[in-house]
CSV table of C-alpha atoms in Angstrom, one decimal:
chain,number,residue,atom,x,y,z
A,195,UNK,CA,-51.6,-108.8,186.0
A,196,UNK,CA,-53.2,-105.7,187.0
A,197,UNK,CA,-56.6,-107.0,187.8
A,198,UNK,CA,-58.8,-105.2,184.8
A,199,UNK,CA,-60.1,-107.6,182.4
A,200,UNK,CA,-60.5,-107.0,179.0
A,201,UNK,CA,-62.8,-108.9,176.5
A,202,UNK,CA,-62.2,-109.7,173.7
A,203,UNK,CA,-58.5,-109.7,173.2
A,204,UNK,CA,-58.6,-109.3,169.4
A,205,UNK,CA,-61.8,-108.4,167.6
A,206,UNK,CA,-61.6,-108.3,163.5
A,207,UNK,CA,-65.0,-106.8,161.7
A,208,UNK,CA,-66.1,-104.7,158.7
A,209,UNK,CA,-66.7,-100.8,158.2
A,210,UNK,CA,-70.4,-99.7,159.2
A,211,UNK,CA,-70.3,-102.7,161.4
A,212,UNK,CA,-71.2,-102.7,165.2
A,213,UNK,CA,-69.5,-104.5,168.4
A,214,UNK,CA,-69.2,-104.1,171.9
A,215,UNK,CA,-66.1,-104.1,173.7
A,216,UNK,CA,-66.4,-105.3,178.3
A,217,UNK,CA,-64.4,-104.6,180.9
A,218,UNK,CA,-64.1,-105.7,184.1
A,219,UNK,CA,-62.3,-103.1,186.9
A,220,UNK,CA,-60.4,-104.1,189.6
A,221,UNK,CA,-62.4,-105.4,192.7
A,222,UNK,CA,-63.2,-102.6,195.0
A,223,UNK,CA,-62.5,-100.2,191.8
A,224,UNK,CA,-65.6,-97.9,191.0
A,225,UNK,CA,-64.3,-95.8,188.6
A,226,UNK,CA,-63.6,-97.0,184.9
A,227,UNK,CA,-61.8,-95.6,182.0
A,228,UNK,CA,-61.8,-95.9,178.2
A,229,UNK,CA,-58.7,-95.1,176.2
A,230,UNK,CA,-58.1,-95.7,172.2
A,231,UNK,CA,-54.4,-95.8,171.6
A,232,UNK,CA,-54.1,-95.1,167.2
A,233,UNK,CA,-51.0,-94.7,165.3
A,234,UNK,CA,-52.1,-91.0,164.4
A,235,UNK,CA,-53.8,-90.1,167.9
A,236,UNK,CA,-51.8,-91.7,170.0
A,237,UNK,CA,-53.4,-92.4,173.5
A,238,UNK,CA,-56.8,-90.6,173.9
A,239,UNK,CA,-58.7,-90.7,176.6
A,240,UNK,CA,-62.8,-91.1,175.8
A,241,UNK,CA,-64.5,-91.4,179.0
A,242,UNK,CA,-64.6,-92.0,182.3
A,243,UNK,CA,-67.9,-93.8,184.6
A,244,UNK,CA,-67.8,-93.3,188.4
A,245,UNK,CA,-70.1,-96.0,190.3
A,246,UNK,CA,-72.9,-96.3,187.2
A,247,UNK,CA,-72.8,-92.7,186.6
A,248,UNK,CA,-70.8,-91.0,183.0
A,249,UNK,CA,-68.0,-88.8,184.8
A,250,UNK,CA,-66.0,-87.1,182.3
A,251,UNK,CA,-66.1,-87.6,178.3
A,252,UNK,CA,-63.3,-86.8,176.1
A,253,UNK,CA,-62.8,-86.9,172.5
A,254,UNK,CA,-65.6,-89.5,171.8
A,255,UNK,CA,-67.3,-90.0,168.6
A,256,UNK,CA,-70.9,-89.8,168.4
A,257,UNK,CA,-70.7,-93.2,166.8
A,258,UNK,CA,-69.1,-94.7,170.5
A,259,UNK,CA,-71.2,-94.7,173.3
A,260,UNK,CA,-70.4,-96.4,176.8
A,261,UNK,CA,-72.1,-97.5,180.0
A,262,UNK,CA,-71.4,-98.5,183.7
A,263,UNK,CA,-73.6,-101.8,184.8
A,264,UNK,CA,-74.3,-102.1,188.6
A,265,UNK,CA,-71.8,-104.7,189.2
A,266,UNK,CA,-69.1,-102.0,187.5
A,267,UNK,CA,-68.3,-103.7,184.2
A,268,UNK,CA,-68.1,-101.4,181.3
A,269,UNK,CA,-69.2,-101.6,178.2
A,270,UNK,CA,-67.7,-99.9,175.4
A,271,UNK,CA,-70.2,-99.5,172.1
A,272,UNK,CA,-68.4,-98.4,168.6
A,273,UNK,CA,-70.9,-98.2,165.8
A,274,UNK,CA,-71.1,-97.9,162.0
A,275,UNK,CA,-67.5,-98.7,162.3
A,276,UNK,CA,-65.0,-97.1,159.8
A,277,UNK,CA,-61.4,-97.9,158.9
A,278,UNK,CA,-59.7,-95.3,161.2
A,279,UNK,CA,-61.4,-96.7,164.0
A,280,UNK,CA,-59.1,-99.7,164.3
A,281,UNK,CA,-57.0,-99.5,167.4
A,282,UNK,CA,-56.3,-100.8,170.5
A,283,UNK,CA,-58.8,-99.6,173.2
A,284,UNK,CA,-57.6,-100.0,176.8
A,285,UNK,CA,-59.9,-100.1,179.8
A,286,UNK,CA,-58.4,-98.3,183.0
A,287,UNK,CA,-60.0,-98.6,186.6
A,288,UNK,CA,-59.5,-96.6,190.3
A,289,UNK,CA,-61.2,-96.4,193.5
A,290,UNK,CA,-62.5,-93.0,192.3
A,291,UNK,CA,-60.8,-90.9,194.7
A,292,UNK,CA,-58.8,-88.1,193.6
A,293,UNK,CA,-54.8,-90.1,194.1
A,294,UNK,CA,-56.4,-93.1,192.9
A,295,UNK,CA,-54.2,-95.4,190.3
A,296,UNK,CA,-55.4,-95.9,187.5
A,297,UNK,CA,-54.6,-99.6,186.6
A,298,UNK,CA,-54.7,-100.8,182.5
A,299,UNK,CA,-56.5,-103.6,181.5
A,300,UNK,CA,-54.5,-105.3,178.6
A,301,UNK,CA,-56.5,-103.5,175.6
A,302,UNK,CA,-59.1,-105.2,172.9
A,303,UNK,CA,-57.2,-104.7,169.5
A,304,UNK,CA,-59.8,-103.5,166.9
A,305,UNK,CA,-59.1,-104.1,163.0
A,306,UNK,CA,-61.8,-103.1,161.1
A,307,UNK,CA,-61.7,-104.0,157.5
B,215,UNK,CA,-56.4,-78.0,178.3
B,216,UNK,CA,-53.1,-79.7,179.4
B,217,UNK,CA,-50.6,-81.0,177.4
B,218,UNK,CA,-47.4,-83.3,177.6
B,219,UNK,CA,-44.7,-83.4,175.3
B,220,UNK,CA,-41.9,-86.3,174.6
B,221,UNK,CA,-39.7,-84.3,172.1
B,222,UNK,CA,-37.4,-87.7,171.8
B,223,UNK,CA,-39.7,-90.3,169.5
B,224,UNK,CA,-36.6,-92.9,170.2
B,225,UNK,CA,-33.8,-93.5,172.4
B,226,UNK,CA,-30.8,-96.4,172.9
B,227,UNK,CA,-28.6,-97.2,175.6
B,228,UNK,CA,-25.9,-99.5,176.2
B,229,UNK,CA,-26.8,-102.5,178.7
B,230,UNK,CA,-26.2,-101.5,182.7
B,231,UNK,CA,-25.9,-97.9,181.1
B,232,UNK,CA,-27.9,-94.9,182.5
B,233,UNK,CA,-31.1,-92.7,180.2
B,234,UNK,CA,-33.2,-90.0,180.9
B,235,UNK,CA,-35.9,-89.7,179.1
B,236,UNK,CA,-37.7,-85.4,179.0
B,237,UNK,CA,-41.0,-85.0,179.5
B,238,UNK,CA,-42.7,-81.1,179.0
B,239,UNK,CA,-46.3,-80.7,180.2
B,240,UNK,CA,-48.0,-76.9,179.7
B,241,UNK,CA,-51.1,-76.5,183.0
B,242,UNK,CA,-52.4,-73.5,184.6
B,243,UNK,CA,-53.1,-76.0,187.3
B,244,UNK,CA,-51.4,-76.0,190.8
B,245,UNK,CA,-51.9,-79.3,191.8
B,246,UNK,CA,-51.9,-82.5,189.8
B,247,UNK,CA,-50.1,-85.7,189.2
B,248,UNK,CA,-47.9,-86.7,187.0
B,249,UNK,CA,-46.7,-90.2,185.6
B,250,UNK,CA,-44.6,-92.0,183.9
B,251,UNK,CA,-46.5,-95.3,181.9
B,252,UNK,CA,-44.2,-98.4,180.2
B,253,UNK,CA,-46.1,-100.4,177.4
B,254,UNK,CA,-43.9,-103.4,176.2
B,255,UNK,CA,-44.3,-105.6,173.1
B,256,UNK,CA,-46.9,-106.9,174.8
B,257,UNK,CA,-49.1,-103.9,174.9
B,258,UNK,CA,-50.1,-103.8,178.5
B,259,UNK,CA,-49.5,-100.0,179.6
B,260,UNK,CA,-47.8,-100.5,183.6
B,261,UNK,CA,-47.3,-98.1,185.6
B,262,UNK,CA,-43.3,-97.5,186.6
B,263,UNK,CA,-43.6,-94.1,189.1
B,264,UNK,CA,-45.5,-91.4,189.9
B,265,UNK,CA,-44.9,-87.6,191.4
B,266,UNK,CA,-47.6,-85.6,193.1
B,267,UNK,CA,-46.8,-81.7,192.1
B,268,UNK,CA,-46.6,-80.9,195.6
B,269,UNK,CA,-44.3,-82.8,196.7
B,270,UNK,CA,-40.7,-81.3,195.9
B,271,UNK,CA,-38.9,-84.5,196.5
B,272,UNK,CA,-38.5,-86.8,193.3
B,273,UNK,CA,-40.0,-89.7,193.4
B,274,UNK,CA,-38.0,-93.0,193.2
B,275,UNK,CA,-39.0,-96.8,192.8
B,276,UNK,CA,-35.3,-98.7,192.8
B,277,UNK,CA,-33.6,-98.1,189.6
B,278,UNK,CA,-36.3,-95.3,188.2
B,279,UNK,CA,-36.0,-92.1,189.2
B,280,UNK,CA,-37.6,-88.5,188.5
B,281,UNK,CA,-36.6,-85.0,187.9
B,282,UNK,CA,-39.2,-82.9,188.4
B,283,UNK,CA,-39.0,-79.0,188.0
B,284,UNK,CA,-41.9,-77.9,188.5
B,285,UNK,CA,-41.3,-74.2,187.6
B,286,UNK,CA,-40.4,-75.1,184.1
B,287,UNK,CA,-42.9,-77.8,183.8
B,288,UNK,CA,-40.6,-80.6,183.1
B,289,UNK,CA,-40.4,-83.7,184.2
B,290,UNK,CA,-37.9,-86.3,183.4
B,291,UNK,CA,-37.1,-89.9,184.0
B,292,UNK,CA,-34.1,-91.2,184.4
B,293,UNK,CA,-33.3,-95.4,183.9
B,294,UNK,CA,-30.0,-96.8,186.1
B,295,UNK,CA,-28.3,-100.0,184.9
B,296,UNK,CA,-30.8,-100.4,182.0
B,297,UNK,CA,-31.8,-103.9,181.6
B,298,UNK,CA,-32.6,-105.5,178.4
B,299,UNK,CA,-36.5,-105.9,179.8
B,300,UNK,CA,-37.0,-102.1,180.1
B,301,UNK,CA,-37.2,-102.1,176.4
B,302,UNK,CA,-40.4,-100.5,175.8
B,303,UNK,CA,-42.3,-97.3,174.6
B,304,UNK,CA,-42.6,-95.0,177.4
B,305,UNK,CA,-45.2,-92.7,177.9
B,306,UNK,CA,-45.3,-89.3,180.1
B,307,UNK,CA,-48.9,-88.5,181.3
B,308,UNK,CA,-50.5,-85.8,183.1
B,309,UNK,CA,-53.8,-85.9,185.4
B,310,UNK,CA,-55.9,-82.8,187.0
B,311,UNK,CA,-56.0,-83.2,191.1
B,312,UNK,CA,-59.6,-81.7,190.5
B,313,UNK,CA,-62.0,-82.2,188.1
B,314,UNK,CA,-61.6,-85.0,185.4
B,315,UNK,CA,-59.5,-87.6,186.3
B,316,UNK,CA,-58.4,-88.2,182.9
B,317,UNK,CA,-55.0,-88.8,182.0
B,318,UNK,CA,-53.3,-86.8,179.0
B,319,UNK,CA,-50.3,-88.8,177.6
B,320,UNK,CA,-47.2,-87.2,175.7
B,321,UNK,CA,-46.7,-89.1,172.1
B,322,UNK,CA,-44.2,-91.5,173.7
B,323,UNK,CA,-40.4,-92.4,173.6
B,324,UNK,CA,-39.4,-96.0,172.2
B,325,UNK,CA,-36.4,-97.1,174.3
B,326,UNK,CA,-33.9,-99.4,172.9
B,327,UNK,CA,-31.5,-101.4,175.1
B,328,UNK,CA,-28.3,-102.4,172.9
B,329,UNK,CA,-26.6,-105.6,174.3
């Protein structure tokens, strides 16, 4: 168990359809991390928040957006949902600093149908 | 932008049997991190070791080792007395010192563990 927690573990919706993936870091953690893991992309990473703040963004759609809450959950938004956004989305979390680990939640696999 | 390669999509081994699995990564960086990631059946991605770039000593955690040459950007890892529980997809990944703290993964390498 590394300490991330991911909710839900298994989320099953519709194309052009909206949810909302959480994650809890590690306590202590202040850094969080989104990555999609797809049969064609393999792992991707799609952004990073330090303490509240966006850090780094990857290759995010315009249709995801995420956020950092003051007590450090994440929230990861997908939108108008299409088929080739089902995956598995993995949350990560660090202290922040720069050897920091980052530890894996265990992933929210997304089918959209 | 970095980049990690796994050129072996799948590899076997006989029980109690020794495998390295290759790992290329292309960086104009000096200093960074590198990684190696197992993600079981179940999914969850753990970490199994991890080499700073400026260390010259591989890095070892008991049966798991490194080789890391840093000149030709390779970095390999090699499984002693393979267990039937390392079976797993492995993944090579790559993160920036500075800057993003992303990391980059290579495509991945399913190990098999024959009885």
């Amino acid at each position: 168990d590394s300490g991330v927690t991911q909710t839900p573990k298994h989320l099953i919706t519709a194309t052009g359809q909206r949810v909302t993936l959480r994650c809890s870091p590690r306590s202590g953690d202040l850094s969080v991390y989104w990555y999609q893991q797809s049969l064609d992309q393999g792992l991707q990473f799609l952004i990073q928040y330090y303490n509240g703040e966006e850090r780094a963004k990857g290759n995010i759609l315009e249709r995801f957006s995420a956020q950092q809450f003051p007590d450090l959950h994440s929230e990861l938004n997908l939108s108008s949902l299409e088929l080739g956004d089902s995956a598995l989305y993995f949350c990560a979390s660090s202290v922040g600093g720069v050897g920091g680990e980052q530890f894996f939640g265990p992933g929210t696999r997304l089918t959209v149908l | 932008a970095q980049t990690v390669t796994q050129s072996q999509p799948e590899m076997s081994v006989q029980e109690a049997e020794t495998v390295t699995l290759s790992c290329t990564y292309d960086t104009s960086e000096s200093d960074y991190y590198l990684f190696w990631y197992k993600q079981p059946p179940s999914r969850q991605m753990i970490l199994v070791i991890r080499q700073e770039a400026y260390k010259q000593q591989n890095a070892t955690e008991n049966r798991f080792s490194v080789n890391f040459q840093k000149a030709a950007k390779s970095f390999s890892l090699k499984i002693s007395d393979s267990q039937l529980g390392d079976a797993a997809m492995y993944f090579c990944a790559y993160r920036s010192e500075q800057g993003a703290q992303k990391l980059v993964f290579g495509q991945g390498t399913r190990l098999t563990i024959n009885p």
